Amino acid sequence: MSKICNELLSALKAYTEKYEQVCYVVDEHVAAGEFAFRQEACLVLAVREEEKTIDTVAQIWDFLFAQGMTRKGLLVAIGGGVLTDLAGFAAATYKRGIDYINVPTTLLAMVDASSGGKTGFNYHRLKNSIGVFAPPVETLIWPGWLKSLPVDQFLSGFAEMLKTGLIKREGEKYALWEALLGYDLERMPIAELTPMIRACVAAKEEIVAADPKEEGLRKVLNFGHTFGHAIEELAMHNSQFTIHNSQFTIIPHGYAVLYGMIAELYLSVTLMGCPQAPLQQLTQLMIHYYGKPQCKCSDVVPLIELMRHDKKNERAEEINCTLLYDIGKPAINQTISKTQAKEALEYLFSL
Ligand SMILES: NC(=O)c1ccc[n+]([C@@H]2O[C@H](COP(=O)([O-])OP(=O)(O)OC[C@H]3O[C@@H](n4cnc5c(N)ncnc54)[C@H](O)[C@@H]3O)[C@@H](O)[C@H]2O)c1
């Protein structure tokens, strides 16, 4: 379960004192940043998506062995989604599994990556293609970390919140989606965001509790991810990616999901009768804040190939995705043809 805390160190202490040994894996920007978080038995890692590999997992295993970590110890993972996915996997497999706690420091990790128990790494540059389900003992969310987060990383996490807003409904209301559309993305006030973070985490945990191993319902959380993962993987293969004139060696995960949601909303409108409004609203946000994807027409074929190899597909020749009948009315296991996927990508690249 996740807990939003006003004071992180005392919340952390309540857990760590239950264990005879505690080791920390901490993101370099958190260790060096304004909070200068460091502890004894601390491995500081510089991790980006390119380092989400078995080599980095092995680095964490080596650190745990060097510390003489026993099965009764606790690993505390403090960082963004790349670090919590890697540390969670290392903890789940070290000596057949030790307890771990996630302390997410990016918005994306707070609202998505640090809960739900999916851990793993990229293999052959396919996103999260090796991993295990292994939930943390606890996720401690302290929104104060967001003060030092770069704008593009804030927007990346906000995109995953938009995803939750699009799949969540209470009766005839979709209050979360409306609250997110009303959020001031120019100033990014943390206090106003905190209730929305809480709502996103609660929505995810409710879904995961009903379907922990993604056999059905949990696939609603993959909205935007079939196209999004392919865009992210293609960016990993290309060396440079440009957003709003900034050069990235990879595209931030949430940006890829946002582009994926636009493609999947286009298919939701054309195939499922979803209203146009959310597609238009998301497109406006993209143009205003995220920038258009810098993809070329020649990217369409490789993107479709990457989608066919996505682990969500039962058979390699299929493209499986989650679409929407409406806001808050997701439809899982929708099979789309290559022609439909091509049309959706061409729509996205034409914006
Ligand atoms: N396990 C899941 O269910 C799940 C869900 C969604 C996404 N993910 C994974 O999460 C990853 C993306 O996570 P992310 O967006 O957090 O990226 P990330 O972990 O790469 O962090 C982004 C950047 O922010 C820096 N950073 C972290 N905290 C900071 C802070 N407080 N201040 C300043 N800089 C800080 C990091 O060093 C990094 O450079 C992807 O690999 C994705 O596959 C997993």
CSV table of C-alpha atoms and ligand atoms in Angstrom, one decimal:
chain,number,residue,atom,x,y,z
A,1,MET,CA,0.0,0.0,0.0
A,2,SER,CA,1.0,3.6,-0.5
A,3,LYS,CA,1.0,6.3,2.1
A,4,ILE,CA,1.3,10.1,1.5
A,5,CYS,CA,3.5,11.5,4.2
A,6,ASN,CA,4.2,15.1,5.3
A,7,GLU,CA,7.4,14.1,7.1
A,8,LEU,CA,9.4,11.5,5.3
A,9,LEU,CA,12.2,10.6,7.7
A,10,SER,CA,9.9,9.7,10.6
A,11,ALA,CA,7.7,7.7,8.3
A,12,LEU,CA,10.8,5.9,7.0
A,13,LYS,CA,12.1,5.3,10.5
A,14,ALA,CA,8.8,3.6,11.5
A,15,TYR,CA,9.7,0.9,8.9
A,16,THR,CA,13.4,0.6,9.0
A,17,GLU,CA,13.5,0.1,12.8
A,18,LYS,CA,11.6,-3.2,12.3
A,19,TYR,CA,14.5,-4.7,10.4
A,20,GLU,CA,17.9,-5.9,11.7
A,21,GLN,CA,19.6,-4.5,8.5
A,22,VAL,CA,18.7,-1.8,6.1
A,23,CYS,CA,20.4,-0.9,2.7
A,24,TYR,CA,19.5,2.1,0.5
A,25,VAL,CA,19.7,2.5,-3.2
A,26,VAL,CA,19.4,6.2,-4.1
A,27,ASP,CA,19.1,8.1,-7.3
A,28,GLU,CA,22.1,10.4,-7.9
A,29,HIS,CA,20.0,13.5,-8.4
A,30,VAL,CA,18.4,12.8,-5.0
A,31,ALA,CA,21.7,12.1,-3.3
A,32,ALA,CA,23.2,15.2,-4.7
A,33,GLY,CA,20.2,17.5,-4.9
A,34,GLU,CA,18.9,20.1,-2.4
A,35,PHE,CA,17.7,17.3,0.0
A,36,ALA,CA,21.1,15.6,-0.1
A,37,PHE,CA,19.6,12.3,0.9
A,38,ARG,CA,22.4,9.9,2.1
A,39,GLN,CA,22.5,7.1,4.6
A,40,GLU,CA,25.0,4.6,5.7
A,41,ALA,CA,24.9,1.4,3.5
A,42,CYS,CA,23.9,3.5,0.5
A,43,LEU,CA,24.4,2.8,-3.2
A,44,VAL,CA,24.1,5.9,-5.2
A,45,LEU,CA,23.1,5.2,-8.8
A,46,ALA,CA,23.0,7.3,-11.9
A,47,VAL,CA,20.2,5.6,-13.7
A,48,ARG,CA,18.4,6.6,-16.9
A,49,GLU,CA,16.3,4.5,-19.2
A,50,GLU,CA,19.4,3.4,-21.0
A,51,GLU,CA,20.8,1.9,-17.8
A,52,LYS,CA,17.6,0.0,-17.0
A,53,THR,CA,19.5,-3.2,-17.7
A,54,ILE,CA,20.6,-6.5,-16.1
A,55,ASP,CA,24.0,-4.9,-15.6
A,56,THR,CA,22.5,-2.3,-13.2
A,57,VAL,CA,20.5,-5.0,-11.5
A,58,ALA,CA,23.8,-6.9,-11.0
A,59,GLN,CA,25.3,-3.7,-9.5
A,60,ILE,CA,22.6,-3.7,-6.9
A,61,TRP,CA,23.0,-7.5,-6.2
A,62,ASP,CA,26.8,-6.9,-5.8
A,63,PHE,CA,26.2,-4.0,-3.3
A,64,LEU,CA,23.8,-6.2,-1.3
A,65,PHE,CA,26.4,-9.0,-1.2
A,66,ALA,CA,29.1,-6.6,-0.2
A,67,GLN,CA,26.9,-5.3,2.7
A,68,GLY,CA,26.4,-8.9,3.8
A,69,MET,CA,22.6,-8.4,3.5
A,70,THR,CA,20.6,-11.3,4.9
A,71,ARG,CA,17.1,-12.4,4.0
A,72,LYS,CA,15.9,-10.6,7.1
A,73,GLY,CA,17.0,-7.2,5.8
A,74,LEU,CA,15.2,-4.3,4.1
A,75,LEU,CA,16.1,-2.5,0.9
A,76,VAL,CA,14.9,1.1,0.6
A,77,ALA,CA,14.7,2.3,-3.0
A,78,ILE,CA,14.7,6.1,-3.3
A,79,GLY,CA,14.4,7.5,-6.8
A,80,GLY,CA,12.4,7.6,-10.0
A,81,GLY,CA,10.6,4.8,-11.8
A,82,VAL,CA,13.7,3.4,-13.4
A,83,LEU,CA,15.4,3.0,-10.0
A,84,THR,CA,12.3,1.6,-8.2
A,85,ASP,CA,11.7,-0.9,-11.1
A,86,LEU,CA,15.4,-2.0,-10.9
A,87,ALA,CA,15.7,-2.1,-7.1
A,88,GLY,CA,12.4,-3.9,-6.8
A,89,PHE,CA,13.6,-6.6,-9.2
A,90,ALA,CA,16.9,-6.9,-7.4
A,91,ALA,CA,15.2,-7.2,-4.0
A,92,ALA,CA,12.7,-9.7,-5.3
A,93,THR,CA,15.4,-12.0,-6.7
A,94,TYR,CA,18.3,-11.5,-4.1
A,95,LYS,CA,18.5,-14.7,-2.1
A,96,ARG,CA,15.0,-15.5,-3.4
A,97,GLY,CA,13.6,-12.3,-2.2
A,98,ILE,CA,13.9,-9.7,0.5
A,99,ASP,CA,11.5,-7.0,1.6
A,100,TYR,CA,11.8,-3.5,0.0
A,101,ILE,CA,10.2,-0.1,0.4
A,102,ASN,CA,9.8,2.4,-2.4
A,103,VAL,CA,10.3,6.1,-1.9
A,104,PRO,CA,9.4,7.6,-5.2
A,105,THR,CA,11.0,11.0,-6.0
A,106,THR,CA,9.5,11.7,-9.5
A,107,LEU,CA,5.9,12.5,-10.1
A,108,LEU,CA,5.7,9.5,-12.4
A,109,ALA,CA,7.0,7.1,-9.8
A,110,MET,CA,4.7,8.6,-7.2
A,111,VAL,CA,1.5,8.1,-9.2
A,112,ASP,CA,2.4,4.9,-11.1
A,113,ALA,CA,5.8,3.1,-11.1
A,114,SER,CA,6.2,2.7,-7.3
A,115,SER,CA,3.0,0.9,-6.6
A,116,GLY,CA,1.4,-2.2,-8.1
A,117,GLY,CA,4.4,-4.5,-7.8
A,118,LYS,CA,5.7,-4.6,-11.4
A,119,THR,CA,9.5,-4.7,-11.3
A,120,GLY,CA,12.0,-5.4,-14.1
A,121,PHE,CA,14.3,-4.1,-16.7
A,122,ASN,CA,14.7,-3.6,-20.5
A,123,TYR,CA,16.2,-6.5,-22.5
A,124,HIS,CA,17.2,-6.3,-26.1
A,125,ARG,CA,15.9,-2.7,-25.8
A,126,LEU,CA,12.4,-4.0,-25.4
A,127,LYS,CA,10.7,-2.2,-22.5
A,128,ASN,CA,10.4,-4.1,-19.2
A,129,SER,CA,10.6,-7.4,-21.1
A,130,ILE,CA,12.2,-9.2,-18.1
A,131,GLY,CA,10.6,-8.8,-14.7
A,132,VAL,CA,8.5,-10.1,-11.8
A,133,PHE,CA,5.5,-9.1,-9.9
A,134,ALA,CA,6.8,-8.3,-6.4
A,135,PRO,CA,5.0,-5.6,-4.4
A,136,PRO,CA,7.0,-3.4,-2.0
A,137,VAL,CA,6.2,-3.7,1.7
A,138,GLU,CA,5.2,0.0,1.5
A,139,THR,CA,5.4,3.0,-0.8
A,140,LEU,CA,6.1,6.3,1.0
A,141,ILE,CA,5.1,9.3,-1.1
A,142,TRP,CA,6.5,12.6,0.0
A,143,PRO,CA,5.4,15.3,-2.6
A,144,GLY,CA,8.2,17.6,-1.4
A,145,TRP,CA,10.6,15.9,-3.7
A,146,LEU,CA,8.8,17.5,-6.6
A,147,LYS,CA,10.3,20.9,-5.8
A,148,SER,CA,13.6,19.9,-7.5
A,149,LEU,CA,12.1,17.9,-10.4
A,150,PRO,CA,12.9,19.3,-13.9
A,151,VAL,CA,9.8,20.5,-15.8
A,152,ASP,CA,10.0,17.8,-18.5
A,153,GLN,CA,10.0,15.1,-15.7
A,154,PHE,CA,7.1,16.9,-14.0
A,155,LEU,CA,5.1,16.8,-17.3
A,156,SER,CA,6.1,13.2,-17.9
A,157,GLY,CA,4.4,12.2,-14.6
A,158,PHE,CA,1.5,14.5,-15.3
A,159,ALA,CA,0.8,12.5,-18.5
A,160,GLU,CA,0.4,9.3,-16.4
A,161,MET,CA,-2.0,11.2,-14.2
A,162,LEU,CA,-4.0,12.2,-17.3
A,163,LYS,CA,-4.1,8.5,-18.2
A,164,THR,CA,-5.7,7.7,-14.8
A,165,GLY,CA,-8.1,10.6,-15.3
A,166,LEU,CA,-9.2,9.1,-18.7
A,167,ILE,CA,-9.8,5.6,-17.4
A,168,LYS,CA,-11.5,6.6,-14.1
A,169,ARG,CA,-15.2,7.4,-13.6
A,170,GLU,CA,-17.6,7.6,-10.7
A,171,GLY,CA,-21.1,7.1,-11.9
A,172,GLU,CA,-21.6,9.7,-14.6
A,173,LYS,CA,-18.8,11.9,-13.3
A,174,TYR,CA,-15.1,12.0,-14.2
A,175,ALA,CA,-14.0,14.5,-11.6
A,176,LEU,CA,-10.3,13.5,-11.7
A,177,TRP,CA,-10.0,14.2,-15.5
A,178,GLU,CA,-11.7,17.6,-15.0
A,179,ALA,CA,-9.5,18.5,-12.0
A,180,LEU,CA,-6.4,17.6,-14.1
A,181,LEU,CA,-7.6,19.7,-17.0
A,182,GLY,CA,-8.0,22.6,-14.6
A,183,TYR,CA,-4.5,22.2,-13.0
A,184,ASP,CA,-2.2,25.2,-13.5
A,185,LEU,CA,0.6,23.6,-15.6
A,186,GLU,CA,2.4,27.0,-15.9
A,187,ARG,CA,3.0,27.3,-12.1
A,188,MET,CA,2.8,23.6,-11.1
A,189,PRO,CA,1.8,24.2,-7.4
A,190,ILE,CA,2.5,21.1,-5.4
A,191,ALA,CA,-0.1,21.6,-2.7
A,192,GLU,CA,-2.9,21.6,-5.3
A,193,LEU,CA,-1.5,18.6,-7.0
A,194,THR,CA,-1.3,16.4,-3.8
A,195,PRO,CA,-5.1,15.5,-3.7
A,196,MET,CA,-4.8,14.5,-7.4
A,197,ILE,CA,-1.7,12.4,-6.7
A,198,ARG,CA,-3.7,10.7,-3.9
A,199,ALA,CA,-6.6,10.0,-6.2
A,200,CYS,CA,-4.3,8.5,-8.9
A,201,VAL,CA,-2.6,6.2,-6.4
A,202,ALA,CA,-6.0,5.1,-4.9
A,203,ALA,CA,-7.3,4.4,-8.4
A,204,LYS,CA,-4.3,2.3,-9.3
A,205,GLU,CA,-4.3,0.4,-6.0
A,206,GLU,CA,-8.0,-0.4,-6.3
A,207,ILE,CA,-7.4,-1.9,-9.8
A,208,VAL,CA,-4.3,-3.8,-8.8
A,209,ALA,CA,-6.0,-5.2,-5.8
A,210,ALA,CA,-8.7,-6.7,-8.0
A,211,ASP,CA,-6.2,-8.0,-10.6
A,212,PRO,CA,-2.6,-8.1,-9.3
A,213,LYS,CA,-1.2,-10.2,-12.2
A,214,GLU,CA,-2.8,-8.3,-15.0
A,215,GLU,CA,-5.1,-11.1,-16.2
A,216,GLY,CA,-8.0,-8.7,-17.1
A,217,LEU,CA,-9.0,-5.5,-15.4
A,218,ARG,CA,-5.5,-4.3,-14.8
A,219,LYS,CA,-5.0,-3.9,-18.5
A,220,VAL,CA,-7.0,-0.7,-18.3
A,221,LEU,CA,-3.8,0.9,-16.9
A,222,ASN,CA,-2.1,0.1,-20.2
A,223,PHE,CA,-4.2,2.7,-22.0
A,224,GLY,CA,-1.7,4.7,-24.2
A,225,HIS,CA,1.0,2.2,-23.6
A,226,THR,CA,0.8,0.0,-26.7
A,227,PHE,CA,1.7,2.9,-29.0
A,228,GLY,CA,3.6,4.7,-26.2
A,229,HIS,CA,6.0,1.8,-25.5
A,230,ALA,CA,6.7,1.5,-29.3
A,231,ILE,CA,7.5,5.3,-29.5
A,232,GLU,CA,9.7,5.0,-26.4
A,233,GLU,CA,11.6,1.9,-27.8
A,234,LEU,CA,12.1,3.6,-31.2
A,235,ALA,CA,13.6,6.6,-29.4
A,236,MET,CA,15.9,4.2,-27.5
A,237,HIS,CA,17.1,2.8,-30.9
A,238,ASN,CA,17.6,6.3,-32.4
A,239,SER,CA,20.3,8.3,-30.6
A,240,GLN,CA,18.6,11.7,-30.4
A,241,PHE,CA,15.0,12.9,-29.8
A,242,THR,CA,13.9,16.5,-29.9
A,243,ILE,CA,11.1,18.0,-27.8
A,244,HIS,CA,10.6,21.8,-27.8
A,245,ASN,CA,14.2,22.2,-29.1
A,246,SER,CA,15.7,20.2,-26.2
A,247,GLN,CA,17.7,17.2,-27.1
A,248,PHE,CA,17.0,13.9,-25.3
A,249,THR,CA,18.9,10.7,-25.8
A,250,ILE,CA,15.6,9.1,-24.9
A,251,ILE,CA,12.0,10.3,-24.7
A,252,PRO,CA,10.6,10.6,-21.1
A,253,HIS,CA,8.2,7.7,-20.5
A,254,GLY,CA,5.2,9.9,-19.8
A,255,TYR,CA,5.7,11.9,-23.1
A,256,ALA,CA,5.6,8.6,-25.0
A,257,VAL,CA,2.5,7.6,-23.1
A,258,LEU,CA,0.8,10.9,-23.9
A,259,TYR,CA,1.6,10.4,-27.6
A,260,GLY,CA,0.3,6.8,-27.3
A,261,MET,CA,-2.9,8.0,-25.7
A,262,ILE,CA,-3.6,10.4,-28.6
A,263,ALA,CA,-3.2,7.6,-31.1
A,264,GLU,CA,-5.3,5.3,-29.0
A,265,LEU,CA,-8.0,8.0,-28.4
A,266,TYR,CA,-8.1,8.5,-32.2
A,267,LEU,CA,-8.8,4.7,-32.6
A,268,SER,CA,-11.3,5.0,-29.7
A,269,VAL,CA,-13.2,7.7,-31.6
A,270,THR,CA,-13.1,6.0,-35.0
A,271,LEU,CA,-13.7,2.4,-33.8
A,272,MET,CA,-15.5,2.6,-30.4
A,273,GLY,CA,-17.7,5.8,-30.8
A,274,CYS,CA,-15.8,7.6,-28.0
A,275,PRO,CA,-16.6,11.4,-28.0
A,276,GLN,CA,-14.1,13.7,-29.7
A,277,ALA,CA,-13.7,16.0,-26.6
A,278,PRO,CA,-11.0,14.1,-24.7
A,279,LEU,CA,-9.0,13.7,-28.0
A,280,GLN,CA,-9.2,17.4,-28.6
A,281,GLN,CA,-8.4,18.3,-24.9
A,282,LEU,CA,-5.3,16.0,-24.9
A,283,THR,CA,-4.1,17.3,-28.2
A,284,GLN,CA,-4.3,20.9,-26.9
A,285,LEU,CA,-2.2,19.9,-23.9
A,286,MET,CA,0.3,18.2,-26.1
A,287,ILE,CA,0.6,21.2,-28.4
A,288,HIS,CA,0.8,23.7,-25.5
A,289,TYR,CA,3.1,21.9,-23.1
A,290,TYR,CA,4.6,18.7,-24.5
A,291,GLY,CA,5.4,19.5,-28.1
A,292,LYS,CA,4.7,17.2,-31.0
A,293,PRO,CA,6.5,13.9,-31.4
A,294,GLN,CA,9.4,14.3,-33.8
A,295,CYS,CA,8.6,11.2,-35.7
A,296,LYS,CA,8.8,10.8,-39.5
A,297,CYS,CA,6.5,8.9,-41.9
A,298,SER,CA,9.3,6.3,-42.2
A,299,ASP,CA,9.0,5.6,-38.5
A,300,VAL,CA,5.5,4.1,-39.0
A,301,VAL,CA,6.6,0.6,-40.2
A,302,PRO,CA,9.2,0.1,-37.4
A,303,LEU,CA,6.7,1.4,-34.8
A,304,ILE,CA,4.2,-1.2,-35.9
A,305,GLU,CA,6.8,-3.9,-35.8
A,306,LEU,CA,7.7,-2.9,-32.2
A,307,MET,CA,4.0,-3.0,-31.2
A,308,ARG,CA,3.7,-6.5,-32.6
A,309,HIS,CA,6.5,-7.6,-30.3
A,310,ASP,CA,5.0,-6.0,-27.2
A,311,LYS,CA,4.6,-8.4,-24.3
A,312,LYS,CA,0.9,-7.5,-24.1
A,313,ASN,CA,0.2,-9.4,-27.3
A,314,GLU,CA,-0.9,-13.0,-27.0
A,315,ARG,CA,0.3,-13.6,-30.6
A,316,ALA,CA,3.1,-11.8,-32.4
A,317,GLU,CA,0.9,-11.0,-35.4
A,318,GLU,CA,-1.7,-9.1,-33.3
A,319,ILE,CA,-1.7,-5.6,-31.9
A,320,ASN,CA,-3.6,-5.6,-28.7
A,321,CYS,CA,-4.5,-2.4,-26.8
A,322,THR,CA,-6.9,-0.8,-24.4
A,323,LEU,CA,-9.3,1.7,-26.0
A,324,LEU,CA,-12.1,3.8,-24.5
A,325,TYR,CA,-15.8,3.9,-25.2
A,326,ASP,CA,-15.8,7.2,-23.3
A,327,ILE,CA,-13.9,8.8,-20.4
A,328,GLY,CA,-13.8,6.3,-17.6
A,329,LYS,CA,-15.2,3.5,-19.8
A,330,PRO,CA,-12.1,1.5,-21.0
A,331,ALA,CA,-12.3,-1.5,-23.2
A,332,ILE,CA,-9.4,-4.0,-22.7
A,333,ASN,CA,-8.1,-6.6,-25.2
A,334,GLN,CA,-9.0,-4.7,-28.4
A,335,THR,CA,-7.2,-6.2,-31.4
A,336,ILE,CA,-6.4,-3.7,-34.1
A,337,SER,CA,-5.0,-4.3,-37.6
A,338,LYS,CA,-1.8,-3.0,-38.9
A,339,THR,CA,-3.8,-0.7,-41.2
A,340,GLN,CA,-5.6,0.8,-38.2
A,341,ALA,CA,-2.4,1.2,-36.3
A,342,LYS,CA,-0.9,3.0,-39.3
A,343,GLU,CA,-3.9,5.3,-39.6
A,344,ALA,CA,-3.6,6.3,-35.9
A,345,LEU,CA,0.1,7.0,-36.2
A,346,GLU,CA,-0.4,9.0,-39.4
A,347,TYR,CA,-3.0,11.0,-37.5
A,348,LEU,CA,-0.7,11.6,-34.6
A,349,PHE,CA,2.2,12.7,-36.8
A,350,SER,CA,-0.1,15.0,-38.8
A,351,LEU,CA,-1.0,17.2,-35.8
B,1,LIG,N1,6.5,-0.5,-12.4
B,1,LIG,C1,5.5,0.1,-13.0
B,1,LIG,O1,4.3,-0.2,-12.7
B,1,LIG,C2,5.8,1.3,-13.8
B,1,LIG,C3,4.7,2.1,-14.2
B,1,LIG,C4,5.0,3.3,-15.0
B,1,LIG,C5,6.3,3.5,-15.4
B,1,LIG,N2,7.3,2.6,-15.0
B,1,LIG,C6,8.7,2.8,-15.4
B,1,LIG,O2,9.2,4.0,-14.8
B,1,LIG,C7,10.3,4.5,-15.6
B,1,LIG,C8,10.2,6.0,-15.7
B,1,LIG,O3,10.3,6.6,-14.4
B,1,LIG,P1,10.6,8.1,-14.2
B,1,LIG,O4,9.8,8.9,-15.1
B,1,LIG,O5,10.5,8.4,-12.8
B,1,LIG,O6,12.1,8.3,-14.8
B,1,LIG,P2,13.5,8.2,-14.1
B,1,LIG,O7,13.5,7.2,-13.0
B,1,LIG,O8,14.5,8.1,-15.2
B,1,LIG,O9,13.7,9.7,-13.5
B,1,LIG,C9,13.8,10.8,-14.3
B,1,LIG,C10,15.0,11.7,-14.0
B,1,LIG,O10,14.6,12.4,-12.8
B,1,LIG,C11,15.8,12.4,-11.9
B,1,LIG,N3,15.2,12.6,-10.6
B,1,LIG,C12,14.5,11.7,-9.8
B,1,LIG,N4,14.0,12.3,-8.7
B,1,LIG,C13,14.4,13.6,-8.8
B,1,LIG,C14,14.1,14.7,-8.0
B,1,LIG,N5,13.4,14.7,-6.9
B,1,LIG,N6,14.7,15.9,-8.4
B,1,LIG,C15,15.4,16.0,-9.5
B,1,LIG,N7,15.7,15.0,-10.3
B,1,LIG,C16,15.1,13.8,-10.0
B,1,LIG,C17,16.4,11.0,-12.2
B,1,LIG,O11,17.7,11.0,-11.8
B,1,LIG,C18,16.3,11.0,-13.7
B,1,LIG,O12,17.3,11.7,-14.3
B,1,LIG,C19,10.2,3.8,-16.9
B,1,LIG,O13,11.3,2.9,-17.0
B,1,LIG,C20,8.9,3.1,-16.9
B,1,LIG,O14,8.9,1.9,-17.6
B,1,LIG,C21,7.1,1.5,-14.3
